[in-house]
Coordinates of C-alpha atoms in Angstrom, one line a residue:
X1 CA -23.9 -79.0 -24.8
X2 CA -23.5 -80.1 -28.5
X3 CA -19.9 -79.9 -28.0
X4 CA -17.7 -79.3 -30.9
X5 CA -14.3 -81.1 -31.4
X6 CA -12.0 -80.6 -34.1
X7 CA -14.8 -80.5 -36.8
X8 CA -17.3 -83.4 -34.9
X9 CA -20.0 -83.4 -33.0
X10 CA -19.7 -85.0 -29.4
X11 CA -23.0 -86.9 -30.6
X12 CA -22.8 -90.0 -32.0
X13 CA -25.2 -91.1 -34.4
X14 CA -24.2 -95.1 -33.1
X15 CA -25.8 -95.3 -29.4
X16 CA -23.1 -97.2 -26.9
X17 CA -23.0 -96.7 -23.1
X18 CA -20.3 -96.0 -21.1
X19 CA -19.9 -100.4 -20.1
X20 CA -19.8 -100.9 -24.2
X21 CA -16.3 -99.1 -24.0
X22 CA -13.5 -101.2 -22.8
X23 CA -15.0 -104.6 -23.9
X24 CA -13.1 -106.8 -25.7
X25 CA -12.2 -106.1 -29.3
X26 CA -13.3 -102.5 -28.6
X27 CA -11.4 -100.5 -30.5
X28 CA -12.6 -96.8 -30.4
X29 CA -9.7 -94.5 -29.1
X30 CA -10.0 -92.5 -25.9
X31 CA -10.4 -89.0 -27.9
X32 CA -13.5 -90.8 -29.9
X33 CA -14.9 -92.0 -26.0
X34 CA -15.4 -88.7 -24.6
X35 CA -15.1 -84.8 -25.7
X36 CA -11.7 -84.1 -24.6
X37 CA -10.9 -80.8 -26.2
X38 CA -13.2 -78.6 -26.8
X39 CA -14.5 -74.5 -26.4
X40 CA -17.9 -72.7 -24.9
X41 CA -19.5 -70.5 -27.5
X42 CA -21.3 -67.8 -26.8
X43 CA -24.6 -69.0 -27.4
X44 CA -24.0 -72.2 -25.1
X45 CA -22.3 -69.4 -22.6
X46 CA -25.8 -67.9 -22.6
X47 CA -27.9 -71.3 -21.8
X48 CA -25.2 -71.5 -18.3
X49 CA -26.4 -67.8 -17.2
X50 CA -23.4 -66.3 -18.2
X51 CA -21.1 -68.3 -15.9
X52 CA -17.5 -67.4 -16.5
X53 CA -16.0 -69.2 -19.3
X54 CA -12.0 -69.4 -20.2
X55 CA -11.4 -71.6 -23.3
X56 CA -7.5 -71.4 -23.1
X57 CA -7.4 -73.4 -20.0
X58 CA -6.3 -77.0 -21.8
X59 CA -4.5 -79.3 -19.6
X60 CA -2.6 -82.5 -20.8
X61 CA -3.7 -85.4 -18.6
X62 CA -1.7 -88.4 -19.3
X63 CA -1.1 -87.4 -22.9
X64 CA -4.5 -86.1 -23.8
X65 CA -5.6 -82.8 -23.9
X66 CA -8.2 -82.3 -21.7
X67 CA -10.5 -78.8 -22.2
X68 CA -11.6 -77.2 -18.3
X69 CA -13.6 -73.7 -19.6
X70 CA -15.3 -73.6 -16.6
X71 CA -12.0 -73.6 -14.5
X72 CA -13.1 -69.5 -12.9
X73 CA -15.7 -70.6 -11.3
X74 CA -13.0 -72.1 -8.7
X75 CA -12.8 -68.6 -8.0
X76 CA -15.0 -68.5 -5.4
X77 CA -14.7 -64.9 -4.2
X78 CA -14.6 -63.7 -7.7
X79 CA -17.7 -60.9 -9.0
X80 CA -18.4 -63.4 -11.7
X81 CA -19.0 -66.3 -9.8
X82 CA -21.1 -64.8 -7.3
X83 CA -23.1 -63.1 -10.2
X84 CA -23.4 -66.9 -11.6
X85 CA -24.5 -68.2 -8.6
X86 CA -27.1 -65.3 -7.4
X87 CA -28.4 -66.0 -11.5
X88 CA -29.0 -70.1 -10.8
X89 CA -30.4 -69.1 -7.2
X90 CA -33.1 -67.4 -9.1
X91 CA -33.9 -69.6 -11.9
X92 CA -34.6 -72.2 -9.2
X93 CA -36.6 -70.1 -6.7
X94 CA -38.7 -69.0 -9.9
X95 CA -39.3 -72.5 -11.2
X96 CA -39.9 -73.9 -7.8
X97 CA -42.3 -70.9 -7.3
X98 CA -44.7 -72.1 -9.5
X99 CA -45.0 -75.3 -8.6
X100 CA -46.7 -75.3 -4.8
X101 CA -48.0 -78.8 -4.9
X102 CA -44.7 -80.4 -5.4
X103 CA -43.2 -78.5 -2.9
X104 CA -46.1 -79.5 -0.5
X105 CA -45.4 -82.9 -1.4
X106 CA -41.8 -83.3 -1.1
X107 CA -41.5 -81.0 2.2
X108 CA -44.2 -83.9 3.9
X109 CA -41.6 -86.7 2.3
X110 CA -38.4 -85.5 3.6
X111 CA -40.4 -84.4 6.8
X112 CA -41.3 -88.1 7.6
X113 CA -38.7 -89.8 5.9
X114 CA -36.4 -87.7 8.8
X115 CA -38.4 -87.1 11.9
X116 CA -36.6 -89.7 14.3
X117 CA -33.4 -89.1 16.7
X118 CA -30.2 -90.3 15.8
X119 CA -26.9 -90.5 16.9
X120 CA -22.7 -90.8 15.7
X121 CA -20.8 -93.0 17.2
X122 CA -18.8 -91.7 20.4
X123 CA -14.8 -91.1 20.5
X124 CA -13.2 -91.1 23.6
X125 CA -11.0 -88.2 24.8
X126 CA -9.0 -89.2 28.3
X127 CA -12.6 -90.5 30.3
X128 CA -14.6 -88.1 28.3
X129 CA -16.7 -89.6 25.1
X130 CA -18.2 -87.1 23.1
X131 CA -21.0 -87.8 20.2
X132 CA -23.7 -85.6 18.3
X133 CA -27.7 -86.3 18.6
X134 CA -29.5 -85.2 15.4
X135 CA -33.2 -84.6 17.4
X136 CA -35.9 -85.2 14.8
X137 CA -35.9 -82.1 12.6
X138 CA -33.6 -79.9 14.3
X139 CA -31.7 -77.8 11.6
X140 CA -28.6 -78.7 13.1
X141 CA -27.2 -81.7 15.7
X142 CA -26.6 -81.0 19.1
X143 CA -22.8 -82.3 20.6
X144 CA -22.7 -84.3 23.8
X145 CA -20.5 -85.6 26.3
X146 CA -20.3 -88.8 28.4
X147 CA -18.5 -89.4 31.6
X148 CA -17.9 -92.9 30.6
X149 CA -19.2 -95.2 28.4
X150 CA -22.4 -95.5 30.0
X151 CA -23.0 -91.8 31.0
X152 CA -25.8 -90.3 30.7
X153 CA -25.5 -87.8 27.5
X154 CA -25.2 -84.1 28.2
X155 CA -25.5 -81.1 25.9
X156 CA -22.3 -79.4 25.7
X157 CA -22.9 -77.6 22.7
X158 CA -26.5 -77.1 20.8
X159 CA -25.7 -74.8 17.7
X160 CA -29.5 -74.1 16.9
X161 CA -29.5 -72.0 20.0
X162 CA -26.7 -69.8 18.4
X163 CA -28.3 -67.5 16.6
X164 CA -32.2 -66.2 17.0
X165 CA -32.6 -66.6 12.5
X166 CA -30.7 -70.1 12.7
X167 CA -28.1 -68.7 10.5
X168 CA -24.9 -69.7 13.1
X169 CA -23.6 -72.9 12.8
X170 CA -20.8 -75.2 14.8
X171 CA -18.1 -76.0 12.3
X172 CA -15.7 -78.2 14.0
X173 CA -15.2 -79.7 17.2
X174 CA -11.3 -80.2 18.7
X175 CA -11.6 -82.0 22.3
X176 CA -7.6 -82.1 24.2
X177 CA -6.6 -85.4 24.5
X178 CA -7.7 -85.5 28.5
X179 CA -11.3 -84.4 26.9
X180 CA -11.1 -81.2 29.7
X181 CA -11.5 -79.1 26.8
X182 CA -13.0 -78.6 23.4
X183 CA -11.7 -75.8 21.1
X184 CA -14.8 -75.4 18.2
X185 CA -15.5 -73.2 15.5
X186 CA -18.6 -71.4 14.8
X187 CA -19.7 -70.1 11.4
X188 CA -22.3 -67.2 10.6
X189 CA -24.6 -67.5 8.0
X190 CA -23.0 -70.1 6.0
X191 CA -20.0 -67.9 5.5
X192 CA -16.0 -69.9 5.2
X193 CA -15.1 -67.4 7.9
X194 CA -15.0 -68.7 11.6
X195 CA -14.6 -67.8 15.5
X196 CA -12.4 -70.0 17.5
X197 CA -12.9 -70.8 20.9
X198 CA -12.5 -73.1 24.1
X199 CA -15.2 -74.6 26.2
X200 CA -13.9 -76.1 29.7
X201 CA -16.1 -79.3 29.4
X202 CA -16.9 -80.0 33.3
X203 CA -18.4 -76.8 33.3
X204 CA -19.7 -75.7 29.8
X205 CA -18.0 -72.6 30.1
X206 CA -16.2 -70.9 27.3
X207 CA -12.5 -69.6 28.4
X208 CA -11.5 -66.0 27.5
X209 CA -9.4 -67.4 24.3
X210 CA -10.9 -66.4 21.1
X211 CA -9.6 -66.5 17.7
X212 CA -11.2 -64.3 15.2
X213 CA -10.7 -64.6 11.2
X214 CA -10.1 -68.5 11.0
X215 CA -10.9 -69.9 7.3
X216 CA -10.8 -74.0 6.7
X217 CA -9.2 -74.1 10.5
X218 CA -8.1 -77.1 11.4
X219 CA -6.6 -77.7 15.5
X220 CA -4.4 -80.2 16.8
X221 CA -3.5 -80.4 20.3
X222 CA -0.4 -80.6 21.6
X223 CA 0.5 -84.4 22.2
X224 CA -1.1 -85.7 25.8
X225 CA -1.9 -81.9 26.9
X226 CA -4.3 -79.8 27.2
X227 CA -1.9 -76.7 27.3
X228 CA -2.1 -75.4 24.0
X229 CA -2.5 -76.4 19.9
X230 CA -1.5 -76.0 16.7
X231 CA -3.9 -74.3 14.5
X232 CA -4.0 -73.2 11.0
X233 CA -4.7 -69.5 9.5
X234 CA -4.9 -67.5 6.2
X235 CA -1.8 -66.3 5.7
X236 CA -3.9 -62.8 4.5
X237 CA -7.4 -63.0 6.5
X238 CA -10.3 -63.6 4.1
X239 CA -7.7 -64.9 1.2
X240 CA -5.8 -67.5 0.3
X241 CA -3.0 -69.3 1.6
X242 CA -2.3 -70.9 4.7
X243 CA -0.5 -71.0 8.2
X244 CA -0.2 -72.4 11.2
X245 CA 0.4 -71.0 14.7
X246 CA 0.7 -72.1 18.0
X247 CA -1.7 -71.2 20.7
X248 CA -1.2 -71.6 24.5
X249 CA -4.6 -72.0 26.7
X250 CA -4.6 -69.1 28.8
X251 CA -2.5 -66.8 26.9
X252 CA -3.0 -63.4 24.1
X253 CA -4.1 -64.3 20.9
X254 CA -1.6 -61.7 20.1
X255 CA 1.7 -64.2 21.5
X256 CA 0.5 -66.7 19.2
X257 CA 3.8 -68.6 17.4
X258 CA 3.9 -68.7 13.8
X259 CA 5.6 -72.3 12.9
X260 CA 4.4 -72.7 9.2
X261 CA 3.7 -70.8 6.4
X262 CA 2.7 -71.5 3.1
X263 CA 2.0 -68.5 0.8
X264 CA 0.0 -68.7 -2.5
X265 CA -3.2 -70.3 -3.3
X266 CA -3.0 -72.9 -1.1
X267 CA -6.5 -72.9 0.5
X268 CA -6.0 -75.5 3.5
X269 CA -3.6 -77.0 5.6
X270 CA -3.8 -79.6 8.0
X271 CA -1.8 -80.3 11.1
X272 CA -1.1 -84.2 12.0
X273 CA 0.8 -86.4 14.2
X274 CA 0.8 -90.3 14.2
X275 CA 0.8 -92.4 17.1
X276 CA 4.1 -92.9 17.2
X277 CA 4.4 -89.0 17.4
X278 CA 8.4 -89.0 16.3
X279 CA 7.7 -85.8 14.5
X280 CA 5.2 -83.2 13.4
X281 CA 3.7 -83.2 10.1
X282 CA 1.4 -80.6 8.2
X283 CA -0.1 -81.6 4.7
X284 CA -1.3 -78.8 2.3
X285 CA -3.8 -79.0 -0.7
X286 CA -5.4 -77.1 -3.6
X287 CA -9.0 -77.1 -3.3
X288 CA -10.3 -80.9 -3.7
X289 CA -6.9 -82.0 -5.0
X290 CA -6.0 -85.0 -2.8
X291 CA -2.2 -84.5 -4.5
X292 CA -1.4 -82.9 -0.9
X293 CA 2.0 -81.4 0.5
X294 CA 3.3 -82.7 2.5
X295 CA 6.1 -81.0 5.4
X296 CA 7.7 -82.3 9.0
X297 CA 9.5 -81.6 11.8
X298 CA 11.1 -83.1 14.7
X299 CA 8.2 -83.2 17.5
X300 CA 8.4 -80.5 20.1
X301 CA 11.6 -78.6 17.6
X302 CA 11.8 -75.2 16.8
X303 CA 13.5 -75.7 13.6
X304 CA 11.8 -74.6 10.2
X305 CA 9.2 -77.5 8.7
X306 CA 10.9 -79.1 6.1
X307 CA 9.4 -79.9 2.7
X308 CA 9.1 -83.8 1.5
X309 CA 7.0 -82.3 -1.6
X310 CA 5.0 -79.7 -3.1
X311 CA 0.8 -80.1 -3.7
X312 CA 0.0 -80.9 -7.3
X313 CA 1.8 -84.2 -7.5
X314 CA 0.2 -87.4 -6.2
X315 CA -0.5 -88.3 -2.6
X316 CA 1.5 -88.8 -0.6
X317 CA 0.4 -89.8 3.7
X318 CA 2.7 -91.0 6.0
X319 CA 1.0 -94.2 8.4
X320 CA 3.9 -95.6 10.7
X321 CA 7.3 -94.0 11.8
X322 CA 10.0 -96.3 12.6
X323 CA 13.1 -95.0 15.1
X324 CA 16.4 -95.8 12.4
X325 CA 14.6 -92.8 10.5
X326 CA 12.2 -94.4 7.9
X327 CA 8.7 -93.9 7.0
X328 CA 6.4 -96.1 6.4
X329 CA 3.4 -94.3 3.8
X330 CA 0.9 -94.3 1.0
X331 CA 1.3 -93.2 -1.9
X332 CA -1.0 -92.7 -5.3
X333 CA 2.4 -92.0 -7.4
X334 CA 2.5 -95.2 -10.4
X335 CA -0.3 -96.2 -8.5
X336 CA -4.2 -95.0 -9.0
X337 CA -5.6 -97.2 -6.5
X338 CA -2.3 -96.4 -3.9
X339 CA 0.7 -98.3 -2.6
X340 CA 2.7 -98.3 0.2
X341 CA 6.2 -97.2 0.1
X342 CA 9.2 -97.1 2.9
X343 CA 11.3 -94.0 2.8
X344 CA 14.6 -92.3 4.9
X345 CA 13.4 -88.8 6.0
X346 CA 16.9 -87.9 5.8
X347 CA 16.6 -88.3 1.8
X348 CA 12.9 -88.7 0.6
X349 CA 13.1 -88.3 -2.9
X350 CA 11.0 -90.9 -4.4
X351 CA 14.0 -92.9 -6.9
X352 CA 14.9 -93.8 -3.4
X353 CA 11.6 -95.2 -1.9
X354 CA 11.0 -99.0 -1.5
X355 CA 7.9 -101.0 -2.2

């Protein structure tokens, strides 16, 4: 867009790239660098397909004001974006439509350039190493198992036999720590929405255990068990915020043990434990926002999680837990690039934190 800021264009008649800023005895002020604060006209509204526009949203970044218009389309289940979207699906299909030789051409490229098996690296669960096998063209990878390093591979899970369009799809794989069971997640049709459930691994059998209406789930096994995990769940189905509950193998979905809550628009949370495993922690998160929350709790308590800090702030991961109380963890606050920090849990505020 010819953007316009406070009377200028964003074009410059004097051509510089980006690696011309910055240099020595460069002079040009960050609001002259880049357009900063600006507003969506109509007309430019109407060269976007009408994508939803807010021109108030103006956020000051480290003293500058920074214009995001386009901020609604983070609204994924809003009319407007899916109006936007179904508007740029068909400007594509109609250009691409027209054009049968390049499409001939490129499908042969990526055809070849693909056609050849390949493999992930295994991870080892108890005596169990699991890994996925991308056969040729597949649309999807199959998982495997191994019993030992140099078993032979087995299919434990091949999502392209899920569905008779193609349209299901495995979205996560959770093996217990022994590797007797995986709890995975299946999509449908590309949808956030997803089915939990367990597969007993020896037999590649699914138990009677499933979990209907997960969202961005994410499962943690309970420490050296294969009794039971943690798992995380819209606090509303199909909307935001998030919570997590404990499920024991075996057992109603329905006795499931809420241990976490947090309500608002909080779209994931994820359940963690370190090696040490001195206590349980969950980190939360806006969208792509790496400026995560971040909560704990004794390991194997019952007592509420507590909050170290909100989402929104800077990031903030623990990495070692010591046993007179401190943490040991990573942190992006003062620091872009990160630093690590050592902090009581008993009093985490960050004027107390050492370097």
């Amino acid at each position: 867009f010819n953007l316009e800021i406070k009377g200028e264009t964003a074009m410059k008649k004097e051509k510089r790239t980006a690696r011309d800023f910055g240099k020595a005895g460069d002079k040009t002020t960050p609001e002259a660098r880049v357009p900063l604060q600006y507003t969506i006209s109509a007309a430019q509204r109407t060269k976007t397909l009408n994508a939803p526009v807010d021109n108030t949203v103006v956020e000051d970044l480290h003293g500058y004001k920074v214009s995001d218009p386009f901020r609604p389309l983070e609204n994924l289940d809003a009319p407007e974006t899916g109006a936007w979207v179904d508007a740029q699906n068909k400007k594509f299909q109609d250009y691409v439509a027209g054009q049968p030789a390049i499409i001939k051409e490129s499908s042969a490229f990526l055809e070849d350039a693909m056609n050849y098996a390949r493999t992930s690296l295994p991870n080892r669960y108890g005596d169990k190493y699991f890994r996925t096998l991308q056969d040729g063209l597949a649309p999807q990878p199959i998982y495997q198992v191994m019993d030992g390093p140099d078993g032979t591979p087995r299919t434990l899970f091949d999502p392209n036999t899920l569905s008779k369009d193609g349209t299901a799809s495995l979205s996560g794989t959770f093996p217990s720590p022994d590797g007797k069971y995986v709890a995975y997640l299946v999509s449908q049709a590309g949808s956030d929405m997803q089915t939990l459930r367990i597969r007993e691994v020896d037999t590649g059998t699914d138990l009677p255990d499933v979990i209907e209406g997960c969202r961005f789930c994410n499962v943690l096994w309970d420490k050296d068990s294969n009794k039971g995990f943690h798992y995380t769940y819209p606090v509303t189905p199909g909307a935001w915020g998030r919570k997590a509950l404990h499920h024991t193998v075996g057992e109603a979905v329905a006795n499931d043990k809420p241990v976490f809550e947090k309500k608002g628009d909080a779209p994931w949370a994820t359940p963690a434990r370190l090696p040490t495993a001195k206590y349980e922690w969950i980190t939360t998160g806006l969208g792509f926002d790496q400026n995560n929350g971040l909560h704990y709790r004794p390991l194997g308590s019952d007592e509420a999680f507590k909050t170290i800090q909100e989402s929104g702030l800077y990031e903030l991961n623990p990495v070692a837990e010591f046993d007179d109380g401190t943490i040991l963890a990573r942190t992006t606050k003062d620091a872009s690039l990160g630093r690590l920090v050592r902090f009581n849990i008993a009093d985490p505020s960050p004027e107390k934190w050492q370097d």
